[in-house]
């Protein structure tokens, strides 16, 4: 039986944020005459978007003093927004789930302006019933309250709900604490914990959405 509520992470789950940010960094390096070898260095600094942005900006400016701080902040404030994409198979899976009566809500950490800009740019707002952004709510995953807010946002409850995400701590532990079912987007990684585990492991979000639909 399909759950009536499906919560899904944004970066690294519904969209490939790292691929988008990498494209933005490559364009930034080309524009400023930096070598292509700088791209993986910045990506390492970025830590998948989890590194504090002021720390990343400082490191870039120290290595390249010819850059203006505003240049570095422009890159980080964009956060890959201009290069993010919604895959066709993900859009189709979301459409199918909503047609089955599911309520789908995006639950994401990050600055509100950046995360909403991504969603509107790719038209994700047309494929979900709502979203909750930590920058707006003042709580972030894995804090239980953000998941409760998500359920209320779309007029649902957490009973039988699913959380789909790529982060073991923010997404899966958060769901585990609340007794929600979960799908971990592994992208080839090995599950890192022994004290808790996701309900299912999927290699990509389209597979996860279709798998959740079947359960």
Tab-separated table of C-alpha atoms in Angstrom:
chain	number	residue	atom	x	y	z
A	1	UNK	CA	0.000	0.000	0.000
A	2	UNK	CA	1.375	3.455	-0.896
A	3	UNK	CA	1.816	5.922	1.965
A	4	UNK	CA	-0.212	9.112	1.790
A	5	UNK	CA	2.812	11.249	2.727
A	6	UNK	CA	6.201	11.178	1.055
A	7	UNK	CA	8.856	13.601	2.243
A	8	UNK	CA	11.878	14.059	-0.003
A	9	UNK	CA	15.181	15.838	0.355
A	10	UNK	CA	16.166	18.331	-2.343
A	11	UNK	CA	19.959	18.470	-2.797
A	12	UNK	CA	21.492	15.122	-3.647
A	13	UNK	CA	18.065	13.528	-3.891
A	14	UNK	CA	15.462	15.212	-6.101
A	15	UNK	CA	18.246	17.161	-7.811
A	16	UNK	CA	21.943	16.442	-8.275
A	17	UNK	CA	23.223	19.488	-6.468
A	18	UNK	CA	26.903	18.506	-6.669
A	19	UNK	CA	26.782	18.116	-10.455
A	20	UNK	CA	25.064	21.500	-10.763
A	21	UNK	CA	27.530	23.226	-8.443
A	22	UNK	CA	30.466	21.633	-10.252
A	23	UNK	CA	29.236	23.127	-13.527
A	24	UNK	CA	28.903	26.518	-11.845
A	25	UNK	CA	32.412	26.268	-10.407
A	26	UNK	CA	33.841	25.292	-13.809
A	27	UNK	CA	32.214	28.327	-15.419
A	28	UNK	CA	33.500	30.539	-12.581
A	29	UNK	CA	37.047	29.241	-13.064
A	30	UNK	CA	36.918	29.795	-16.808
A	31	UNK	CA	35.578	33.324	-16.396
A	32	UNK	CA	38.310	34.285	-13.928
A	33	UNK	CA	41.128	32.502	-15.726
A	34	UNK	CA	41.651	29.859	-13.056
A	35	UNK	CA	42.868	26.395	-13.941
A	36	UNK	CA	40.487	23.465	-14.345
A	37	UNK	CA	42.271	21.750	-11.448
A	38	UNK	CA	40.620	24.298	-9.161
A	39	UNK	CA	37.190	22.707	-9.707
A	40	UNK	CA	37.786	19.499	-7.683
A	41	UNK	CA	39.573	21.567	-5.027
A	42	UNK	CA	36.516	23.783	-4.554
A	43	UNK	CA	34.226	20.752	-4.574
A	44	UNK	CA	36.285	19.182	-1.783
A	45	UNK	CA	36.082	22.419	0.205
A	46	UNK	CA	32.326	22.546	-0.327
A	47	UNK	CA	31.714	19.100	1.242
A	48	UNK	CA	28.523	18.594	-0.713
A	49	UNK	CA	27.164	21.935	0.429
A	50	UNK	CA	27.556	21.134	4.126
A	51	UNK	CA	30.712	23.199	4.717
A	52	UNK	CA	30.079	26.700	6.144
A	53	UNK	CA	29.998	29.095	3.216
A	54	UNK	CA	32.163	31.702	4.948
A	55	UNK	CA	34.895	29.085	5.388
A	56	UNK	CA	34.751	28.147	1.712
A	57	UNK	CA	34.759	31.798	0.609
A	58	UNK	CA	37.746	32.561	2.843
A	59	UNK	CA	39.744	29.624	1.471
A	60	UNK	CA	39.088	30.644	-2.144
A	61	UNK	CA	40.038	34.271	-1.492
A	62	UNK	CA	43.238	33.270	0.308
A	63	UNK	CA	44.343	31.025	-2.559
A	64	UNK	CA	43.358	33.578	-5.210
A	65	UNK	CA	43.909	37.068	-3.740
A	66	UNK	CA	43.256	38.598	-7.146
A	67	UNK	CA	39.580	37.688	-6.753
A	68	UNK	CA	37.228	40.103	-5.048
A	69	UNK	CA	35.372	38.675	-2.022
A	70	UNK	CA	32.137	39.570	-3.804
A	71	UNK	CA	33.143	37.269	-6.674
A	72	UNK	CA	33.559	34.334	-4.292
A	73	UNK	CA	30.300	35.074	-2.528
A	74	UNK	CA	28.461	35.347	-5.824
A	75	UNK	CA	29.503	31.786	-6.647
A	76	UNK	CA	28.500	30.452	-3.244
A	77	UNK	CA	25.255	32.388	-3.028
A	78	UNK	CA	24.217	30.881	-6.362
A	79	UNK	CA	25.050	27.406	-5.055
A	80	UNK	CA	24.543	25.819	-8.454
A	81	UNK	CA	21.036	27.272	-8.842
A	82	UNK	CA	21.581	28.241	-12.453
A	83	UNK	CA	22.759	24.741	-13.375
A	84	UNK	CA	20.352	22.542	-11.438
A	85	UNK	CA	18.113	20.183	-13.421
A	86	UNK	CA	15.051	18.022	-12.786
A	87	UNK	CA	15.487	14.660	-14.468
A	88	UNK	CA	12.600	13.463	-16.628
A	89	UNK	CA	12.312	10.135	-14.792
A	90	UNK	CA	12.080	11.925	-11.435
A	91	UNK	CA	9.357	14.268	-12.709
A	92	UNK	CA	7.438	11.300	-14.124
A	93	UNK	CA	7.693	9.377	-10.841
A	94	UNK	CA	6.462	12.368	-8.834
A	95	UNK	CA	3.538	12.800	-11.219
A	96	UNK	CA	2.633	9.145	-10.900
A	97	UNK	CA	2.705	9.197	-7.107
A	98	UNK	CA	0.496	12.264	-6.908
A	99	UNK	CA	-1.923	10.656	-9.337
A	100	UNK	CA	-2.119	7.773	-6.861
A	101	UNK	CA	-3.182	10.221	-4.153
A	102	UNK	CA	0.140	10.722	-2.390
A	103	UNK	CA	1.058	14.010	-0.809
A	104	UNK	CA	4.658	14.966	-1.595
A	105	UNK	CA	6.574	17.574	0.352
A	106	UNK	CA	10.198	18.656	-0.050
A	107	UNK	CA	12.096	18.858	3.260
A	108	UNK	CA	15.413	20.620	2.838
A	109	UNK	CA	18.094	22.331	4.869
A	110	UNK	CA	19.579	25.545	3.539
A	111	UNK	CA	18.896	29.231	2.893
A	112	UNK	CA	15.313	29.814	1.817
A	113	UNK	CA	16.116	32.062	-1.142
A	114	UNK	CA	18.594	29.570	-2.596
A	115	UNK	CA	16.434	26.478	-2.152
A	116	UNK	CA	13.263	28.094	-3.464
A	117	UNK	CA	15.163	29.531	-6.400
A	118	UNK	CA	16.256	26.022	-7.370
A	119	UNK	CA	12.746	24.630	-7.105
A	120	UNK	CA	11.130	27.409	-9.124
A	121	UNK	CA	13.857	27.383	-11.752
A	122	UNK	CA	13.303	23.711	-12.602
A	123	UNK	CA	9.551	23.814	-12.070
A	124	UNK	CA	9.652	21.405	-9.138
A	125	UNK	CA	6.836	23.368	-7.512
A	126	UNK	CA	4.512	21.897	-10.153
A	127	UNK	CA	5.340	18.330	-9.091
A	128	UNK	CA	5.022	18.566	-5.297
A	129	UNK	CA	2.371	19.663	-2.828
A	130	UNK	CA	4.640	21.861	-0.736
A	131	UNK	CA	8.045	22.337	0.815
A	132	UNK	CA	9.696	23.121	4.110
A	133	UNK	CA	13.051	24.931	4.197
A	134	UNK	CA	15.148	25.094	7.352
A	135	UNK	CA	16.057	28.714	6.640
A	136	UNK	CA	12.393	29.669	6.980
A	137	UNK	CA	11.384	27.421	9.857
A	138	UNK	CA	14.398	27.906	12.140
A	139	UNK	CA	14.822	24.148	12.570
A	140	UNK	CA	16.714	21.749	10.358
A	141	UNK	CA	16.969	18.050	9.671
A	142	UNK	CA	17.339	15.782	11.591
A	143	UNK	CA	15.374	17.748	14.212
A	144	UNK	CA	11.941	16.091	14.556
A	145	UNK	CA	10.034	19.374	14.382
A	146	UNK	CA	10.894	20.035	10.737
A	147	UNK	CA	9.284	16.722	9.726
A	148	UNK	CA	6.196	17.516	11.788
A	149	UNK	CA	5.966	20.899	10.062
A	150	UNK	CA	6.236	19.150	6.696
A	151	UNK	CA	3.316	16.854	7.462
A	152	UNK	CA	1.141	19.741	8.625
A	153	UNK	CA	2.131	21.819	5.604
A	154	UNK	CA	0.315	19.414	3.287
A	155	UNK	CA	-2.486	18.427	5.640
A	156	UNK	CA	-1.111	14.992	6.471
A	157	UNK	CA	0.424	13.086	9.384
A	158	UNK	CA	3.643	11.170	9.924
A	159	UNK	CA	1.812	7.869	10.391
A	160	UNK	CA	3.147	5.545	7.704
A	161	UNK	CA	5.090	8.381	6.092
A	162	UNK	CA	8.250	7.954	4.027
A	163	UNK	CA	11.393	10.058	3.991
A	164	UNK	CA	13.623	9.801	0.910
A	165	UNK	CA	17.101	11.276	1.114
A	166	UNK	CA	20.816	10.842	0.541
A	167	UNK	CA	22.120	11.963	3.938
A	168	UNK	CA	22.305	9.196	6.568
A	169	UNK	CA	22.118	11.636	9.473
A	170	UNK	CA	19.862	14.465	8.331
A	171	UNK	CA	17.410	12.351	6.349
A	172	UNK	CA	17.467	8.767	7.558
A	173	UNK	CA	18.231	9.215	11.244
A	174	UNK	CA	15.637	11.971	11.346
A	175	UNK	CA	13.026	9.603	9.934
A	176	UNK	CA	14.167	6.753	12.186
A	177	UNK	CA	13.711	8.810	15.370
A	178	UNK	CA	10.115	9.552	14.377
A	179	UNK	CA	9.337	5.972	13.362
A	180	UNK	CA	8.910	6.891	9.709
A	181	UNK	CA	9.892	4.613	6.855
A	182	UNK	CA	12.848	5.701	4.771
A	183	UNK	CA	14.708	5.210	1.536
A	184	UNK	CA	18.400	6.030	1.462
A	185	UNK	CA	19.781	7.177	-1.893
A	186	UNK	CA	23.134	5.400	-1.793
A	187	UNK	CA	24.668	6.500	-5.111
A	188	UNK	CA	27.079	3.575	-4.774
A	189	UNK	CA	27.995	4.201	-1.128
A	190	UNK	CA	27.902	1.662	1.724
A	191	UNK	CA	25.517	2.314	4.600
A	192	UNK	CA	27.729	3.726	7.396
A	193	UNK	CA	25.806	2.959	10.599
A	194	UNK	CA	25.073	-0.097	12.710
A	195	UNK	CA	22.634	1.345	15.230
A	196	UNK	CA	19.926	2.149	12.687
A	197	UNK	CA	19.195	1.513	9.020
A	198	UNK	CA	16.847	2.732	6.286
A	199	UNK	CA	13.756	0.749	5.349
A	200	UNK	CA	15.197	0.368	1.871
A	201	UNK	CA	18.325	1.369	-0.051
A	202	UNK	CA	18.026	2.742	-3.582
A	203	UNK	CA	20.712	3.801	-6.027
A	204	UNK	CA	18.785	6.822	-7.333
A	205	UNK	CA	15.685	8.811	-6.476
A	206	UNK	CA	13.551	7.650	-9.421
A	207	UNK	CA	14.027	4.050	-8.249
A	208	UNK	CA	13.215	5.092	-4.695
A	209	UNK	CA	9.985	6.806	-5.706
A	210	UNK	CA	8.867	3.813	-7.742
A	211	UNK	CA	9.873	1.466	-4.908
A	212	UNK	CA	7.929	3.427	-2.327
A	213	UNK	CA	4.913	3.364	-4.619
A	214	UNK	CA	5.005	-0.424	-4.639
A	215	UNK	CA	5.103	-0.814	-0.832
